[in-house]
C-alpha positions as a Markdown table, in Angstrom:
| # | Residue | x | y | z |
|---|---|---|---|---|
| 1 | Met | -189.4 | 76.7 | 17.8 |
| 2 | Asn | -192.8 | 75.3 | 18.7 |
| 3 | Leu | -193.0 | 71.7 | 17.6 |
| 4 | Thr | -196.6 | 72.0 | 16.6 |
| 5 | Gln | -195.5 | 74.5 | 13.9 |
| 6 | Arg | -193.2 | 71.9 | 12.2 |
| 7 | Arg | -195.8 | 69.4 | 11.0 |
| 8 | Val | -195.2 | 70.1 | 7.3 |
| 9 | Pro | -192.1 | 70.0 | 5.2 |
| 10 | Gln | -190.0 | 73.2 | 5.5 |
| 11 | Val | -187.1 | 74.5 | 3.5 |
| 12 | Phe | -184.7 | 77.0 | 5.1 |
| 13 | Glu | -182.4 | 78.9 | 2.8 |
| 14 | Leu | -179.7 | 79.7 | 5.3 |
| 15 | Gly | -176.9 | 80.4 | 2.8 |
| 16 | Arg | -176.7 | 84.1 | 3.5 |
| 17 | Ser | -177.1 | 84.1 | 7.3 |
| 18 | Ser | -175.1 | 86.8 | 8.9 |
| 19 | Ser | -174.1 | 84.4 | 11.7 |
| 20 | Ile | -172.0 | 82.3 | 9.2 |
| 21 | Arg | -168.8 | 83.8 | 8.0 |
| 22 | Ser | -168.4 | 84.9 | 4.4 |
| 23 | Phe | -166.5 | 82.8 | 1.9 |
| 24 | Lys | -165.5 | 85.8 | -0.2 |
| 25 | Ser | -161.9 | 85.7 | 1.1 |
| 26 | Ile | -161.4 | 82.0 | 0.4 |
| 27 | Asp | -160.0 | 80.7 | -2.9 |
| 28 | Ser | -163.1 | 79.3 | -4.6 |
| 29 | Ser | -161.2 | 76.2 | -5.7 |
| 30 | Ser | -160.9 | 75.1 | -2.0 |
| 31 | Ile | -164.6 | 75.4 | -1.3 |
| 32 | Thr | -166.2 | 71.9 | -1.1 |
| 33 | His | -169.9 | 70.8 | -1.1 |
| 34 | Gly | -171.2 | 68.5 | 1.6 |
| 35 | Ile | -174.5 | 66.8 | 2.4 |
| 36 | His | -175.8 | 65.6 | 5.7 |
| 37 | Val | -179.0 | 63.6 | 6.4 |
| 38 | Phe | -180.4 | 63.0 | 9.9 |
| 39 | Gln | -183.2 | 61.0 | 11.4 |
| 40 | Cys | -183.9 | 60.8 | 15.1 |
| 41 | Pro | -186.8 | 61.1 | 17.6 |
| 42 | Asp | -188.3 | 64.6 | 17.4 |
| 43 | Ala | -187.0 | 67.0 | 20.1 |
| 44 | Val | -186.4 | 70.7 | 20.6 |
| 45 | Gly | -183.2 | 72.2 | 19.3 |
| 46 | Ile | -182.2 | 69.7 | 16.6 |
| 47 | Val | -182.0 | 72.3 | 13.8 |
| 48 | Ala | -180.1 | 74.7 | 16.0 |
| 49 | Lys | -177.5 | 72.1 | 16.9 |
| 50 | Leu | -177.0 | 71.0 | 13.3 |
| 51 | Ser | -176.7 | 74.6 | 12.1 |
| 52 | Asp | -174.2 | 75.4 | 14.8 |
| 53 | Cys | -172.1 | 72.4 | 14.0 |
| 54 | Ile | -171.7 | 73.6 | 10.5 |
| 55 | Ala | -171.3 | 77.3 | 11.3 |
| 56 | Ser | -168.8 | 76.6 | 14.1 |
| 57 | Arg | -166.4 | 75.0 | 11.6 |
| 58 | Gly | -166.8 | 77.9 | 9.2 |
| 59 | Gly | -169.3 | 76.2 | 7.0 |
| 60 | Asn | -172.1 | 77.9 | 5.1 |
| 61 | Ile | -175.5 | 76.2 | 4.8 |
| 62 | Leu | -177.0 | 76.5 | 1.4 |
| 63 | Gly | -180.3 | 74.8 | 2.2 |
| 64 | Ala | -181.9 | 72.7 | 4.8 |
| 65 | Asp | -185.0 | 70.6 | 4.4 |
| 66 | Val | -186.8 | 69.4 | 7.5 |
| 67 | Phe | -189.8 | 67.1 | 7.9 |
| 68 | Val | -191.7 | 66.0 | 11.0 |
| 69 | Pro | -194.7 | 63.7 | 10.1 |
| 70 | Glu | -198.0 | 64.6 | 11.8 |
| 71 | Asn | -198.6 | 62.6 | 15.0 |
| 72 | Lys | -195.2 | 60.8 | 14.7 |
| 73 | Asn | -192.3 | 61.3 | 17.0 |
| 74 | Val | -189.6 | 61.4 | 14.3 |
| 75 | Phe | -187.5 | 64.1 | 12.8 |
| 76 | Tyr | -186.0 | 64.1 | 9.3 |
| 77 | Ser | -183.6 | 66.6 | 7.8 |
| 78 | Arg | -181.2 | 67.0 | 4.9 |
| 79 | Ser | -178.7 | 69.8 | 4.8 |
| 80 | Glu | -176.5 | 71.0 | 2.0 |
| 81 | Phe | -173.5 | 73.2 | 2.8 |
| 82 | Ile | -170.1 | 74.4 | 1.6 |
| 83 | Phe | -166.9 | 74.4 | 3.6 |
| 84 | Asp | -163.2 | 74.6 | 3.4 |
| 85 | Pro | -161.7 | 71.1 | 3.9 |
| 86 | Val | -158.5 | 72.7 | 5.3 |
| 87 | Lys | -160.4 | 74.3 | 8.1 |
| 88 | Trp | -162.8 | 71.3 | 8.5 |
| 89 | Pro | -161.1 | 68.0 | 7.7 |
| 90 | Arg | -163.2 | 65.2 | 6.5 |
| 91 | Leu | -162.5 | 63.0 | 9.6 |
| 92 | Gln | -163.3 | 65.9 | 11.9 |
| 93 | Met | -166.6 | 66.3 | 10.2 |
| 94 | Asp | -167.6 | 62.7 | 10.9 |
| 95 | Glu | -166.7 | 63.2 | 14.5 |
| 96 | Asp | -168.7 | 66.4 | 14.8 |
| 97 | Phe | -171.9 | 64.9 | 13.3 |
| 98 | Leu | -171.4 | 61.7 | 15.3 |
| 99 | Arg | -171.4 | 63.7 | 18.5 |
| 100 | Ile | -174.8 | 65.2 | 17.5 |
| 101 | Ser | -176.1 | 61.8 | 16.6 |
| 102 | Lys | -175.4 | 60.5 | 20.1 |
| 103 | Met | -176.9 | 63.6 | 21.6 |
| 104 | Phe | -180.3 | 63.0 | 19.9 |
| 105 | Asp | -180.1 | 59.2 | 19.8 |
| 106 | Ala | -180.3 | 59.3 | 16.0 |
| 107 | Thr | -181.2 | 56.2 | 13.9 |
| 108 | Arg | -179.5 | 57.7 | 10.8 |
| 109 | Ser | -176.8 | 60.3 | 10.4 |
| 110 | Val | -174.9 | 60.2 | 7.1 |
| 111 | Val | -172.4 | 62.6 | 5.7 |
| 112 | Arg | -171.4 | 62.7 | 2.1 |
| 113 | Val | -168.8 | 64.9 | 0.4 |
| 114 | Pro | -169.0 | 64.0 | -3.3 |
| 115 | Lys | -165.7 | 65.6 | -4.2 |
| 116 | Leu | -163.8 | 63.7 | -1.5 |
| 117 | Asp | -165.7 | 60.5 | -0.9 |
| 118 | Pro | -165.6 | 57.5 | -3.3 |
| 119 | Lys | -168.5 | 57.1 | -5.7 |
| 120 | Phe | -171.1 | 54.5 | -4.9 |
| 121 | Lys | -170.1 | 51.1 | -6.3 |
| 122 | Ile | -173.1 | 49.4 | -8.0 |
| 123 | Ala | -173.8 | 46.3 | -9.9 |
| 124 | Val | -176.5 | 46.2 | -12.5 |
| 125 | Leu | -178.6 | 43.0 | -12.8 |
| 126 | Ala | -180.4 | 43.0 | -16.1 |
| 127 | Ser | -182.8 | 40.7 | -17.9 |
| 128 | Lys | -183.4 | 40.4 | -21.7 |
| 129 | Gln | -184.9 | 43.9 | -22.0 |
| 130 | Glu | -182.1 | 46.5 | -22.5 |
| 131 | His | -183.5 | 50.0 | -22.6 |
| 132 | Cys | -182.9 | 50.7 | -18.9 |
| 133 | Leu | -179.5 | 49.0 | -18.9 |
| 134 | Ile | -178.3 | 51.0 | -22.0 |
| 135 | Asp | -179.5 | 54.2 | -20.5 |
| 136 | Leu | -177.7 | 53.6 | -17.3 |
| 137 | Leu | -174.5 | 52.8 | -19.1 |
| 138 | His | -174.6 | 55.9 | -21.2 |
| 139 | Ser | -175.6 | 58.1 | -18.2 |
| 140 | Trp | -172.6 | 56.7 | -16.3 |
| 141 | Gln | -170.3 | 57.3 | -19.3 |
| 142 | Asp | -171.5 | 60.9 | -19.5 |
| 143 | Gly | -171.0 | 61.5 | -15.8 |
| 144 | Arg | -174.7 | 62.1 | -15.2 |
| 145 | Leu | -174.9 | 59.4 | -12.6 |
| 146 | Pro | -172.5 | 59.7 | -9.6 |
| 147 | Val | -171.7 | 55.9 | -9.5 |
| 148 | Asp | -169.1 | 53.4 | -10.5 |
| 149 | Ile | -170.6 | 50.4 | -12.3 |
| 150 | Thr | -168.5 | 47.4 | -11.2 |
| 151 | Arg | -170.2 | 44.8 | -13.3 |
| 152 | Val | -173.3 | 43.7 | -15.2 |
| 153 | Ile | -175.0 | 40.4 | -14.4 |
| 154 | Ser | -177.7 | 38.9 | -16.5 |
| 155 | Asn | -179.9 | 35.8 | -16.9 |
| 156 | His | -179.8 | 36.5 | -20.6 |
| 157 | Asp | -176.8 | 35.5 | -22.7 |
| 158 | Arg | -175.7 | 38.3 | -25.0 |
| 159 | Phe | -173.5 | 37.6 | -28.1 |
| 160 | Pro | -170.0 | 39.2 | -28.2 |
| 161 | Asn | -170.7 | 41.7 | -31.0 |
| 162 | Thr | -173.8 | 43.2 | -29.5 |
| 163 | His | -173.9 | 46.9 | -28.5 |
| 164 | Val | -174.1 | 46.3 | -24.8 |
| 165 | Val | -171.2 | 43.8 | -24.8 |
| 166 | Arg | -169.0 | 46.0 | -27.0 |
| 167 | Phe | -169.7 | 49.0 | -24.6 |
| 168 | Leu | -168.8 | 47.0 | -21.6 |
| 169 | Glu | -165.6 | 45.7 | -23.1 |
| 170 | Arg | -164.5 | 49.2 | -24.1 |
| 171 | Asn | -165.0 | 50.4 | -20.6 |
| 172 | Ser | -163.6 | 47.3 | -18.8 |
| 173 | Ile | -166.8 | 46.5 | -17.1 |
| 174 | Pro | -167.2 | 42.7 | -16.6 |
| 175 | Tyr | -170.3 | 41.0 | -17.9 |
| 176 | His | -171.5 | 37.8 | -16.2 |
| 177 | Tyr | -174.2 | 35.5 | -17.8 |
| 178 | Leu | -175.9 | 33.4 | -15.1 |
| 179 | Gly | -178.8 | 31.4 | -16.5 |
| 180 | Thr | -181.5 | 31.1 | -13.9 |
| 181 | Ser | -184.5 | 28.8 | -13.4 |
| 182 | Lys | -187.3 | 28.3 | -10.9 |
| 183 | Glu | -185.1 | 25.5 | -9.3 |
| 184 | Asn | -181.9 | 27.6 | -9.2 |
| 185 | Asn | -181.8 | 31.4 | -9.3 |
| 186 | Arg | -178.0 | 31.4 | -8.9 |
| 187 | Glu | -178.3 | 33.7 | -5.9 |
| 188 | Asp | -175.1 | 32.4 | -4.1 |
| 189 | Glu | -173.1 | 33.1 | -7.2 |
| 190 | Ile | -174.6 | 36.6 | -7.6 |
| 191 | Leu | -174.0 | 37.4 | -3.9 |
| 192 | Asp | -170.4 | 36.5 | -4.4 |
| 193 | Leu | -170.1 | 38.8 | -7.4 |
| 194 | Val | -171.7 | 41.8 | -5.7 |
| 195 | Gln | -170.2 | 41.6 | -2.2 |
| 196 | Asn | -168.2 | 44.8 | -2.6 |
| 197 | Thr | -171.0 | 46.9 | -3.9 |
| 198 | Asp | -172.9 | 49.7 | -2.1 |
| 199 | Phe | -176.3 | 48.9 | -3.7 |
| 200 | Leu | -177.8 | 47.1 | -6.6 |
| 201 | Val | -180.0 | 48.2 | -9.5 |
| 202 | Leu | -182.6 | 46.3 | -11.4 |
| 203 | Ala | -182.2 | 43.2 | -9.2 |
| 204 | Arg | -185.7 | 41.6 | -9.6 |
| 205 | Tyr | -184.6 | 38.2 | -8.5 |
| 206 | Met | -182.4 | 39.0 | -5.5 |
| 207 | Gln | -183.6 | 38.4 | -1.9 |
| 208 | Arg | -180.6 | 37.8 | 0.3 |
| 209 | Tyr | -178.6 | 40.9 | -0.5 |
| 210 | Arg | -178.6 | 42.9 | 2.7 |
| 211 | Lys | -178.1 | 46.3 | 1.3 |
| 212 | Asp | -180.4 | 48.5 | -0.8 |
| 213 | Ile | -181.8 | 47.3 | -4.2 |
| 214 | Ile | -183.5 | 49.7 | -6.6 |
| 215 | Asn | -185.9 | 48.3 | -9.2 |
| 216 | Ile | -188.1 | 49.7 | -11.9 |
| 217 | His | -191.4 | 48.5 | -13.3 |
| 218 | His | -194.0 | 49.9 | -15.7 |
| 219 | Gly | -197.2 | 51.4 | -14.4 |
| 220 | Leu | -199.9 | 50.6 | -17.0 |
| 221 | Leu | -203.3 | 51.6 | -15.8 |
| 222 | Pro | -205.3 | 49.5 | -15.2 |
| 223 | Ser | -202.9 | 46.8 | -14.1 |
| 224 | Phe | -202.0 | 44.2 | -16.7 |
| 225 | Lys | -200.2 | 41.1 | -15.6 |
| 226 | Gly | -198.6 | 38.2 | -17.4 |
| 227 | Gly | -196.9 | 38.3 | -20.8 |
| 228 | His | -196.7 | 41.4 | -23.0 |
| 229 | Pro | -198.3 | 43.9 | -20.6 |
| 230 | Ser | -197.7 | 46.8 | -23.0 |
| 231 | Lys | -199.6 | 45.0 | -25.8 |
| 232 | Gln | -202.4 | 44.2 | -23.3 |
| 233 | Ala | -202.6 | 47.8 | -22.2 |
| 234 | Phe | -202.5 | 49.1 | -25.8 |
| 235 | Asp | -205.3 | 46.8 | -26.9 |
| 236 | Ala | -207.4 | 47.9 | -23.9 |
| 237 | Gly | -207.0 | 51.6 | -25.0 |
| 238 | Val | -205.5 | 52.9 | -21.8 |
| 239 | Lys | -205.0 | 56.7 | -21.5 |
| 240 | Leu | -202.3 | 56.9 | -18.8 |
| 241 | Ile | -199.1 | 55.1 | -18.5 |
| 242 | Gly | -196.3 | 55.4 | -15.9 |
| 243 | Ala | -193.3 | 53.9 | -14.2 |
| 244 | Thr | -192.4 | 53.3 | -10.6 |
| 245 | Ser | -188.9 | 53.0 | -9.1 |
| 246 | His | -188.8 | 51.4 | -5.7 |
| 247 | Phe | -186.7 | 49.5 | -3.2 |
| 248 | Val | -186.9 | 45.7 | -3.5 |
| 249 | Thr | -188.5 | 43.6 | -0.8 |
| 250 | Glu | -189.4 | 40.0 | -0.7 |
| 251 | Glu | -192.8 | 40.8 | -2.2 |
| 252 | Leu | -192.1 | 41.6 | -5.9 |
| 253 | Asp | -192.8 | 45.2 | -7.0 |
| 254 | Ala | -194.2 | 46.1 | -3.5 |
| 255 | Gly | -191.2 | 47.8 | -1.9 |
| 256 | Pro | -191.1 | 51.5 | -0.7 |
| 257 | Ile | -191.5 | 53.9 | -3.6 |
| 258 | Ile | -188.7 | 56.3 | -4.5 |
| 259 | Glu | -189.9 | 57.9 | -7.7 |
| 260 | Gln | -193.0 | 57.7 | -10.0 |
| 261 | Met | -193.6 | 59.3 | -13.5 |
| 262 | Val | -196.7 | 59.3 | -15.7 |
| 263 | Glu | -197.6 | 60.3 | -19.3 |
| 264 | Arg | -200.7 | 60.4 | -21.3 |
| 265 | Val | -201.2 | 58.2 | -24.4 |
| 266 | Ser | -204.1 | 58.4 | -26.8 |
| 267 | His | -205.8 | 56.8 | -29.8 |
| 268 | Arg | -203.1 | 58.4 | -32.0 |
| 269 | Asp | -200.4 | 56.2 | -30.6 |
| 270 | Asn | -199.5 | 53.0 | -32.4 |
| 271 | Ile | -197.9 | 50.1 | -30.5 |
| 272 | Gln | -194.4 | 51.3 | -31.3 |
| 273 | Ser | -194.9 | 54.8 | -30.0 |
| 274 | Phe | -196.8 | 53.4 | -27.0 |
| 275 | Val | -194.0 | 51.1 | -26.0 |
| 276 | Gln | -191.4 | 53.8 | -26.7 |
| 277 | Lys | -193.2 | 56.2 | -24.3 |
| 278 | Ser | -193.4 | 53.5 | -21.7 |
| 279 | Glu | -189.7 | 52.6 | -21.9 |
| 280 | Asn | -188.7 | 56.3 | -21.9 |
| 281 | Leu | -190.6 | 56.8 | -18.6 |
| 282 | Glu | -188.9 | 53.7 | -17.1 |
| 283 | Lys | -185.4 | 55.1 | -18.1 |
| 284 | Gln | -186.1 | 58.6 | -16.7 |
| 285 | Cys | -187.7 | 57.3 | -13.5 |
| 286 | Leu | -184.9 | 54.8 | -12.7 |
| 287 | Ala | -182.1 | 57.4 | -13.4 |
| 288 | Lys | -183.8 | 60.0 | -11.2 |
| 289 | Ala | -184.3 | 57.4 | -8.4 |
| 290 | Ile | -180.6 | 56.5 | -8.5 |
| 291 | Lys | -179.5 | 60.1 | -8.6 |
| 292 | Ser | -181.7 | 60.9 | -5.6 |
| 293 | Tyr | -180.4 | 58.0 | -3.7 |
| 294 | Cys | -176.8 | 59.0 | -4.3 |
| 295 | Glu | -177.5 | 62.5 | -3.2 |
| 296 | Leu | -178.9 | 61.3 | 0.1 |
| 297 | Arg | -182.4 | 62.5 | -0.7 |
| 298 | Val | -184.1 | 59.2 | 0.1 |
| 299 | Leu | -184.9 | 58.2 | 3.7 |
| 300 | Pro | -187.1 | 55.3 | 5.0 |
| 301 | Asn | -190.3 | 56.4 | 6.6 |
| 302 | Glu | -192.2 | 53.7 | 8.5 |
| 303 | Glu | -192.3 | 50.2 | 7.0 |
| 304 | Asn | -193.3 | 50.7 | 3.4 |
| 305 | Arg | -192.9 | 54.5 | 2.7 |
| 306 | Thr | -190.0 | 56.9 | 2.0 |
| 307 | Val | -189.2 | 60.5 | 2.6 |
| 308 | Val | -187.7 | 62.0 | -0.6 |
| 309 | Phe | -186.2 | 65.5 | -0.2 |
């Protein structure tokens, strides 16, 4: 394949390739879904090697998304495939992809088999506002988010008989109240509580956690800072509101963007409907970002950008 022809995202639907054996003769209950993401310096033959790795073990590629940025010597891919774990054991799969990773000097090669691998363990760090927290808890309970919530940590003390606390108690999820201040953000205590998590959500005030942190903030246009931004935006008569989910960096609300959503508002909205629309966007945007992250759709691209397949 000519490299100059791969400068735009491409999707290959390879699931019916004649070179990959049919699964019709296999018990459907044994077929398992896998995901592989890959990042390495661009070179000839990467797609061929990845495809051959899966096909040689009897796997069937359902879809492969490839991206090579213009004028950048870097290759990104995400493949979804099905396989028989009896024919291709999980440990063997890791070894096979590791071999390709070494072959192309990859900076990222991650395999995930949702049916066999543990769910991502997350902790949720929440402030006084509850709309995103409540939505995450119910999405987790309904199985719409492929995560295990290990605990909720907050700088706001919630009373025992509140909806959130009752929900957490019913589901045996610990709740930790850690009052913070400018002089003491309790980061050492938080780090101790989240040491066994895979990533954090809504962690606005965490800096020393060395794994990924996903945050959400409103996008009221034009920008309104300080207290009660929704009221400021409503009073200014804005016509477009939004939400941005992003990774957390040392600079607040400036990390690489994962997902964004927008919605129009009008003179017909009152302050209640205005705030409700804004909060609904935040909930949807955060949930989609977490789901994309768990499905290995999000890859870093340069210092402050992402590739989201």
